Amino acid sequence: MKEECKKDFERISEYLDGELHDDICREIENHLRHCPECRECVDSLRKSIELSKKAAEEEITPDMRKHLRAALRDCFPSKQS
Amino acid sequence: MKSIASNPTDHHLITEFKAGSMEAMEKIVGRYEDRIFTFGLKMCGHLQDAEDIAQETFLNAFRYLKDFRGETKLKNWLFMIAARACIRKRRKKKCEPDYEISLDSFIHEDGSDGKYEIPDWSDDPSDNVMRAELKRIIDVAIQTLPHKYRLVFNLREIEGFNTKETAEILEISTQSVKTRLHRARLFMREEISKQYMEGRAQ
């Protein structure tokens, strides 16, 4: 991996999260225009981030909802009145 | 006791709970239980553990809510309690020690960062099999992450906290959050691609 590619490889996440200064973003974008390998690296990372975000939703089960409320009512009975 | 407005703020619910309202407590739980449960499940990988984490989090939260001064958002405070519960649970189970993920481990023999096949999340609601398979792949990959990277990954990526909030919840530096998140993402990309290609080869 070339030195310039390695530098970008270390900061892609901050780049994708918009956490870098404008001048560093421009530097990275300039490099990406000329480097297909790094472009592919950024694209695949972006895709895997999006996939993780979308595929990870969960919902508590109705039974667990009930258990949780029962445990809380047991623990704080005096506040029921 | 007067009933609570239809969409009260967290601050209002906390005040009502301190005044003895069970309705306020239930509203707070209803507001955050799915998120805390998801976090527990993504951290521990088991339904029973996720239930334990959710119970411990809310019980501790209401036990100590009188001390909550509101310097941070209620949601962030709940996740701070939940993260500590996950760390305690892991210690009790005497798991293998965490290991570091190095950036060099992602550089392949040819000097590149490798070729990855990452599927698209299907927007087609009829494609439930594909969605279920992708969800399984992501869940397995998250469980493969070393614990301290998983904490950061789940808070940043799944729960949507920003870098500063994640640092505050875990009581680590923002630089540690950035470093761990980047390595966790690279790790996830490897795992997702590997499992996806294995699945297709079968």
PDB file of N, CA, C and O in Angstrom, chain B residues 118-169:
ATOM      1  N   ILE B 118     -19.860  -6.726  -0.749  1.00  0.00           N
ATOM      2  CA  ILE B 118     -20.817  -6.315   0.282  1.00  0.00           C
ATOM      3  C   ILE B 118     -22.199  -6.210  -0.354  1.00  0.00           C
ATOM      4  O   ILE B 118     -22.393  -5.428  -1.284  1.00  0.00           O
ATOM      5  N   PRO B 119     -23.148  -7.007   0.150  1.00  0.00           N
ATOM      6  CA  PRO B 119     -24.490  -6.950  -0.447  1.00  0.00           C
ATOM      7  C   PRO B 119     -25.220  -5.654  -0.119  1.00  0.00           C
ATOM      8  O   PRO B 119     -24.892  -4.985   0.860  1.00  0.00           O
ATOM      9  N   ASP B 120     -26.227  -5.344  -0.929  1.00  0.00           N
ATOM     10  CA  ASP B 120     -27.081  -4.187  -0.640  1.00  0.00           C
ATOM     11  C   ASP B 120     -28.234  -4.635   0.239  1.00  0.00           C
ATOM     12  O   ASP B 120     -28.765  -5.724   0.063  1.00  0.00           O
ATOM     13  N   TRP B 121     -28.625  -3.767   1.159  1.00  0.00           N
ATOM     14  CA  TRP B 121     -29.813  -4.048   1.965  1.00  0.00           C
ATOM     15  C   TRP B 121     -31.005  -3.903   1.040  1.00  0.00           C
ATOM     16  O   TRP B 121     -31.231  -2.848   0.460  1.00  0.00           O
ATOM     17  N   SER B 122     -31.755  -5.008   0.890  1.00  0.00           N
ATOM     18  CA  SER B 122     -32.858  -4.975  -0.056  1.00  0.00           C
ATOM     19  C   SER B 122     -33.979  -4.042   0.413  1.00  0.00           C
ATOM     20  O   SER B 122     -34.418  -4.121   1.547  1.00  0.00           O
ATOM     21  N   ASP B 123     -34.424  -3.161  -0.469  1.00  0.00           N
ATOM     22  CA  ASP B 123     -35.558  -2.294  -0.151  1.00  0.00           C
ATOM     23  C   ASP B 123     -36.878  -2.957  -0.514  1.00  0.00           C
ATOM     24  O   ASP B 123     -37.947  -2.405  -0.297  1.00  0.00           O
ATOM     25  N   ASP B 124     -36.785  -4.122  -1.123  1.00  0.00           N
ATOM     26  CA  ASP B 124     -37.983  -4.834  -1.552  1.00  0.00           C
ATOM     27  C   ASP B 124     -38.586  -5.563  -0.347  1.00  0.00           C
ATOM     28  O   ASP B 124     -38.008  -6.516   0.171  1.00  0.00           O
ATOM     29  N   PRO B 125     -39.746  -5.106   0.162  1.00  0.00           N
ATOM     30  CA  PRO B 125     -40.311  -5.722   1.371  1.00  0.00           C
ATOM     31  C   PRO B 125     -40.678  -7.192   1.179  1.00  0.00           C
ATOM     32  O   PRO B 125     -40.829  -7.917   2.147  1.00  0.00           O
ATOM     33  N   SER B 126     -40.849  -7.627  -0.073  1.00  0.00           N
ATOM     34  CA  SER B 126     -41.227  -9.032  -0.294  1.00  0.00           C
ATOM     35  C   SER B 126     -40.015  -9.952  -0.151  1.00  0.00           C
ATOM     36  O   SER B 126     -40.158 -11.164  -0.026  1.00  0.00           O
ATOM     37  N   ASP B 127     -38.816  -9.359  -0.150  1.00  0.00           N
ATOM     38  CA  ASP B 127     -37.608 -10.172  -0.098  1.00  0.00           C
ATOM     39  C   ASP B 127     -37.191 -10.452   1.354  1.00  0.00           C
ATOM     40  O   ASP B 127     -36.103 -10.108   1.791  1.00  0.00           O
ATOM     41  N   ASN B 128     -38.099 -11.118   2.072  1.00  0.00           N
ATOM     42  CA  ASN B 128     -37.851 -11.339   3.503  1.00  0.00           C
ATOM     43  C   ASN B 128     -36.706 -12.303   3.769  1.00  0.00           C
ATOM     44  O   ASN B 128     -36.021 -12.186   4.779  1.00  0.00           O
ATOM     45  N   VAL B 129     -36.527 -13.273   2.869  1.00  0.00           N
ATOM     46  CA  VAL B 129     -35.472 -14.267   3.069  1.00  0.00           C
ATOM     47  C   VAL B 129     -34.104 -13.572   3.006  1.00  0.00           C
ATOM     48  O   VAL B 129     -33.236 -13.788   3.848  1.00  0.00           O
ATOM     49  N   MET B 130     -33.961 -12.715   2.009  1.00  0.00           N
ATOM     50  CA  MET B 130     -32.713 -11.970   1.836  1.00  0.00           C
ATOM     51  C   MET B 130     -32.456 -11.067   3.052  1.00  0.00           C
ATOM     52  O   MET B 130     -31.347 -11.022   3.579  1.00  0.00           O
ATOM     53  N   ARG B 131     -33.491 -10.396   3.502  1.00  0.00           N
ATOM     54  CA  ARG B 131     -33.351  -9.513   4.668  1.00  0.00           C
ATOM     55  C   ARG B 131     -32.952 -10.301   5.908  1.00  0.00           C
ATOM     56  O   ARG B 131     -32.079  -9.891   6.658  1.00  0.00           O
ATOM     57  N   ALA B 132     -33.604 -11.437   6.104  1.00  0.00           N
ATOM     58  CA  ALA B 132     -33.302 -12.270   7.277  1.00  0.00           C
ATOM     59  C   ALA B 132     -31.862 -12.763   7.213  1.00  0.00           C
ATOM     60  O   ALA B 132     -31.165 -12.804   8.225  1.00  0.00           O
ATOM     61  N   GLU B 133     -31.416 -13.139   6.016  1.00  0.00           N
ATOM     62  CA  GLU B 133     -30.056 -13.645   5.868  1.00  0.00           C
ATOM     63  C   GLU B 133     -29.038 -12.524   6.131  1.00  0.00           C
ATOM     64  O   GLU B 133     -28.028 -12.725   6.809  1.00  0.00           O
ATOM     65  N   LEU B 134     -29.318 -11.335   5.607  1.00  0.00           N
ATOM     66  CA  LEU B 134     -28.396 -10.211   5.846  1.00  0.00           C
ATOM     67  C   LEU B 134     -28.348  -9.854   7.332  1.00  0.00           C
ATOM     68  O   LEU B 134     -27.288  -9.568   7.871  1.00  0.00           O
ATOM     69  N   LYS B 135     -29.506  -9.903   7.964  1.00  0.00           N
ATOM     70  CA  LYS B 135     -29.553  -9.585   9.400  1.00  0.00           C
ATOM     71  C   LYS B 135     -28.725 -10.605  10.180  1.00  0.00           C
ATOM     72  O   LYS B 135     -27.978 -10.247  11.090  1.00  0.00           O
ATOM     73  N   ARG B 136     -28.854 -11.877   9.785  1.00  0.00           N
ATOM     74  CA  ARG B 136     -28.084 -12.931  10.463  1.00  0.00           C
ATOM     75  C   ARG B 136     -26.578 -12.673  10.292  1.00  0.00           C
ATOM     76  O   ARG B 136     -25.799 -12.772  11.240  1.00  0.00           O
ATOM     77  N   ILE B 137     -26.196 -12.317   9.078  1.00  0.00           N
ATOM     78  CA  ILE B 137     -24.773 -12.065   8.793  1.00  0.00           C
ATOM     79  C   ILE B 137     -24.252 -10.916   9.667  1.00  0.00           C
ATOM     80  O   ILE B 137     -23.183 -11.012  10.276  1.00  0.00           O
ATOM     81  N   ILE B 138     -25.030  -9.841   9.760  1.00  0.00           N
ATOM     82  CA  ILE B 138     -24.605  -8.675  10.556  1.00  0.00           C
ATOM     83  C   ILE B 138     -24.510  -9.064  12.038  1.00  0.00           C
ATOM     84  O   ILE B 138     -23.537  -8.737  12.715  1.00  0.00           O
ATOM     85  N   ASP B 139     -25.520  -9.791  12.524  1.00  0.00           N
ATOM     86  CA  ASP B 139     -25.526 -10.160  13.949  1.00  0.00           C
ATOM     87  C   ASP B 139     -24.334 -11.045  14.300  1.00  0.00           C
ATOM     88  O   ASP B 139     -23.706 -10.858  15.344  1.00  0.00           O
ATOM     89  N   VAL B 140     -24.030 -12.007  13.430  1.00  0.00           N
ATOM     90  CA  VAL B 140     -22.866 -12.881  13.685  1.00  0.00           C
ATOM     91  C   VAL B 140     -21.585 -12.039  13.678  1.00  0.00           C
ATOM     92  O   VAL B 140     -20.722 -12.186  14.548  1.00  0.00           O
ATOM     93  N   ALA B 141     -21.485 -11.136  12.716  1.00  0.00           N
ATOM     94  CA  ALA B 141     -20.273 -10.301  12.601  1.00  0.00           C
ATOM     95  C   ALA B 141     -20.103  -9.432  13.859  1.00  0.00           C
ATOM     96  O   ALA B 141     -18.989  -9.319  14.395  1.00  0.00           O
ATOM     97  N   ILE B 142     -21.197  -8.860  14.350  1.00  0.00           N
ATOM     98  CA  ILE B 142     -21.109  -8.010  15.552  1.00  0.00           C
ATOM     99  C   ILE B 142     -20.618  -8.846  16.739  1.00  0.00           C
ATOM    100  O   ILE B 142     -19.771  -8.408  17.514  1.00  0.00           O
ATOM    101  N   GLN B 143     -21.123 -10.074  16.864  1.00  0.00           N
ATOM    102  CA  GLN B 143     -20.710 -10.930  17.990  1.00  0.00           C
ATOM    103  C   GLN B 143     -19.244 -11.338  17.895  1.00  0.00           C
ATOM    104  O   GLN B 143     -18.634 -11.730  18.885  1.00  0.00           O
ATOM    105  N   THR B 144     -18.690 -11.269  16.702  1.00  0.00           N
ATOM    106  CA  THR B 144     -17.277 -11.646  16.511  1.00  0.00           C
ATOM    107  C   THR B 144     -16.340 -10.509  16.908  1.00  0.00           C
ATOM    108  O   THR B 144     -15.157 -10.729  17.135  1.00  0.00           O
ATOM    109  N   LEU B 145     -16.868  -9.292  16.972  1.00  0.00           N
ATOM    110  CA  LEU B 145     -16.027  -8.139  17.356  1.00  0.00           C
ATOM    111  C   LEU B 145     -15.525  -8.276  18.796  1.00  0.00           C
ATOM    112  O   LEU B 145     -16.312  -8.637  19.679  1.00  0.00           O
ATOM    113  N   PRO B 146     -14.264  -7.961  19.077  1.00  0.00           N
ATOM    114  CA  PRO B 146     -13.831  -7.920  20.475  1.00  0.00           C
ATOM    115  C   PRO B 146     -14.693  -6.928  21.268  1.00  0.00           C
ATOM    116  O   PRO B 146     -15.147  -5.914  20.719  1.00  0.00           O
ATOM    117  N   HIS B 147     -14.911  -7.233  22.563  1.00  0.00           N
ATOM    118  CA  HIS B 147     -15.900  -6.532  23.367  1.00  0.00           C
ATOM    119  C   HIS B 147     -15.768  -5.004  23.343  1.00  0.00           C
ATOM    120  O   HIS B 147     -16.749  -4.283  23.146  1.00  0.00           O
ATOM    121  N   LYS B 148     -14.546  -4.485  23.539  1.00  0.00           N
ATOM    122  CA  LYS B 148     -14.430  -3.018  23.647  1.00  0.00           C
ATOM    123  C   LYS B 148     -14.707  -2.329  22.305  1.00  0.00           C
ATOM    124  O   LYS B 148     -15.155  -1.182  22.275  1.00  0.00           O
ATOM    125  N   TYR B 149     -14.479  -3.044  21.200  1.00  0.00           N
ATOM    126  CA  TYR B 149     -14.811  -2.494  19.879  1.00  0.00           C
ATOM    127  C   TYR B 149     -16.320  -2.593  19.644  1.00  0.00           C
ATOM    128  O   TYR B 149     -16.923  -1.734  19.020  1.00  0.00           O
ATOM    129  N   ARG B 150     -16.906  -3.691  20.167  1.00  0.00           N
ATOM    130  CA  ARG B 150     -18.348  -3.898  20.009  1.00  0.00           C
ATOM    131  C   ARG B 150     -19.132  -2.804  20.734  1.00  0.00           C
ATOM    132  O   ARG B 150     -20.148  -2.319  20.250  1.00  0.00           O
ATOM    133  N   LEU B 151     -18.652  -2.418  21.923  1.00  0.00           N
ATOM    134  CA  LEU B 151     -19.316  -1.349  22.676  1.00  0.00           C
ATOM    135  C   LEU B 151     -19.380  -0.071  21.840  1.00  0.00           C
ATOM    136  O   LEU B 151     -20.430   0.546  21.687  1.00  0.00           O
ATOM    137  N   VAL B 152     -18.227   0.310  21.293  1.00  0.00           N
ATOM    138  CA  VAL B 152     -18.172   1.542  20.502  1.00  0.00           C
ATOM    139  C   VAL B 152     -19.001   1.401  19.226  1.00  0.00           C
ATOM    140  O   VAL B 152     -19.795   2.287  18.879  1.00  0.00           O
ATOM    141  N   PHE B 153     -18.861   0.267  18.547  1.00  0.00           N
ATOM    142  CA  PHE B 153     -19.587   0.050  17.294  1.00  0.00           C
ATOM    143  C   PHE B 153     -21.096   0.143  17.518  1.00  0.00           C
ATOM    144  O   PHE B 153     -21.816   0.820  16.776  1.00  0.00           O
ATOM    145  N   ASN B 154     -21.592  -0.529  18.559  1.00  0.00           N
ATOM    146  CA  ASN B 154     -23.039  -0.528  18.810  1.00  0.00           C
ATOM    147  C   ASN B 154     -23.559   0.863  19.169  1.00  0.00           C
ATOM    148  O   ASN B 154     -24.628   1.274  18.719  1.00  0.00           O
ATOM    149  N   LEU B 155     -22.793   1.586  19.985  1.00  0.00           N
ATOM    150  CA  LEU B 155     -23.259   2.927  20.374  1.00  0.00           C
ATOM    151  C   LEU B 155     -23.233   3.887  19.183  1.00  0.00           C
ATOM    152  O   LEU B 155     -24.184   4.638  18.961  1.00  0.00           O
ATOM    153  N   ARG B 156     -22.164   3.834  18.411  1.00  0.00           N
ATOM    154  CA  ARG B 156     -22.034   4.775  17.295  1.00  0.00           C
ATOM    155  C   ARG B 156     -22.916   4.360  16.105  1.00  0.00           C
ATOM    156  O   ARG B 156     -23.662   5.167  15.582  1.00  0.00           O
ATOM    157  N   GLU B 157     -22.798   3.121  15.706  1.00  0.00           N
ATOM    158  CA  GLU B 157     -23.426   2.686  14.451  1.00  0.00           C
ATOM    159  C   GLU B 157     -24.887   2.302  14.619  1.00  0.00           C
ATOM    160  O   GLU B 157     -25.720   2.662  13.805  1.00  0.00           O
ATOM    161  N   ILE B 158     -25.176   1.556  15.663  1.00  0.00           N
ATOM    162  CA  ILE B 158     -26.550   1.039  15.817  1.00  0.00           C
ATOM    163  C   ILE B 158     -27.423   2.052  16.562  1.00  0.00           C
ATOM    164  O   ILE B 158     -28.555   2.305  16.178  1.00  0.00           O
ATOM    165  N   GLU B 159     -26.881   2.641  17.624  1.00  0.00           N
ATOM    166  CA  GLU B 159     -27.696   3.569  18.424  1.00  0.00           C
ATOM    167  C   GLU B 159     -27.602   5.011  17.948  1.00  0.00           C
ATOM    168  O   GLU B 159     -28.390   5.855  18.369  1.00  0.00           O
ATOM    169  N   GLY B 160     -26.631   5.297  17.107  1.00  0.00           N
ATOM    170  CA  GLY B 160     -26.562   6.628  16.499  1.00  0.00           C
ATOM    171  C   GLY B 160     -26.004   7.740  17.386  1.00  0.00           C
ATOM    172  O   GLY B 160     -26.214   8.920  17.109  1.00  0.00           O
ATOM    173  N   PHE B 161     -25.304   7.384  18.469  1.00  0.00           N
ATOM    174  CA  PHE B 161     -24.658   8.430  19.280  1.00  0.00           C
ATOM    175  C   PHE B 161     -23.467   8.991  18.503  1.00  0.00           C
ATOM    176  O   PHE B 161     -22.812   8.260  17.760  1.00  0.00           O
ATOM    177  N   ASN B 162     -23.176  10.280  18.705  1.00  0.00           N
ATOM    178  CA  ASN B 162     -22.011  10.840  18.025  1.00  0.00           C
ATOM    179  C   ASN B 162     -20.739  10.505  18.817  1.00  0.00           C
ATOM    180  O   ASN B 162     -20.796   9.896  19.892  1.00  0.00           O
ATOM    181  N   THR B 163     -19.610  10.919  18.272  1.00  0.00           N
ATOM    182  CA  THR B 163     -18.320  10.558  18.880  1.00  0.00           C
ATOM    183  C   THR B 163     -18.225  11.059  20.323  1.00  0.00           C
ATOM    184  O   THR B 163     -17.834  10.316  21.230  1.00  0.00           O
ATOM    185  N   LYS B 164     -18.609  12.329  20.539  1.00  0.00           N
ATOM    186  CA  LYS B 164     -18.484  12.920  21.880  1.00  0.00           C
ATOM    187  C   LYS B 164     -19.398  12.207  22.882  1.00  0.00           C
ATOM    188  O   LYS B 164     -18.980  11.893  23.998  1.00  0.00           O
ATOM    189  N   GLU B 165     -20.636  11.948  22.466  1.00  0.00           N
ATOM    190  CA  GLU B 165     -21.584  11.263  23.361  1.00  0.00           C
ATOM    191  C   GLU B 165     -21.077   9.862  23.717  1.00  0.00           C
ATOM    192  O   GLU B 165     -21.162   9.440  24.871  1.00  0.00           O
ATOM    193  N   THR B 166     -20.560   9.158  22.712  1.00  0.00           N
ATOM    194  CA  THR B 166     -20.054   7.798  22.948  1.00  0.00           C
ATOM    195  C   THR B 166     -18.886   7.833  23.938  1.00  0.00           C
ATOM    196  O   THR B 166     -18.799   6.990  24.838  1.00  0.00           O
ATOM    197  N   ALA B 167     -18.010   8.829  23.769  1.00  0.00           N
ATOM    198  CA  ALA B 167     -16.868   8.976  24.682  1.00  0.00           C
ATOM    199  C   ALA B 167     -17.365   9.208  26.113  1.00  0.00           C
ATOM    200  O   ALA B 167     -16.831   8.630  27.066  1.00  0.00           O
ATOM    201  N   GLU B 168     -18.411  10.021  26.252  1.00  0.00           N
ATOM    202  CA  GLU B 168     -18.947  10.304  27.588  1.00  0.00           C
ATOM    203  C   GLU B 168     -19.610   9.062  28.198  1.00  0.00           C
ATOM    204  O   GLU B 168     -19.430   8.771  29.379  1.00  0.00           O
ATOM    205  N   ILE B 169     -20.360   8.341  27.371  1.00  0.00           N
ATOM    206  CA  ILE B 169     -21.052   7.139  27.876  1.00  0.00           C
ATOM    207  C   ILE B 169     -20.037   6.102  28.360  1.00  0.00           C
ATOM    208  O   ILE B 169     -20.215   5.479  29.402  1.00  0.00           O
TER     209      ILE B 169
END
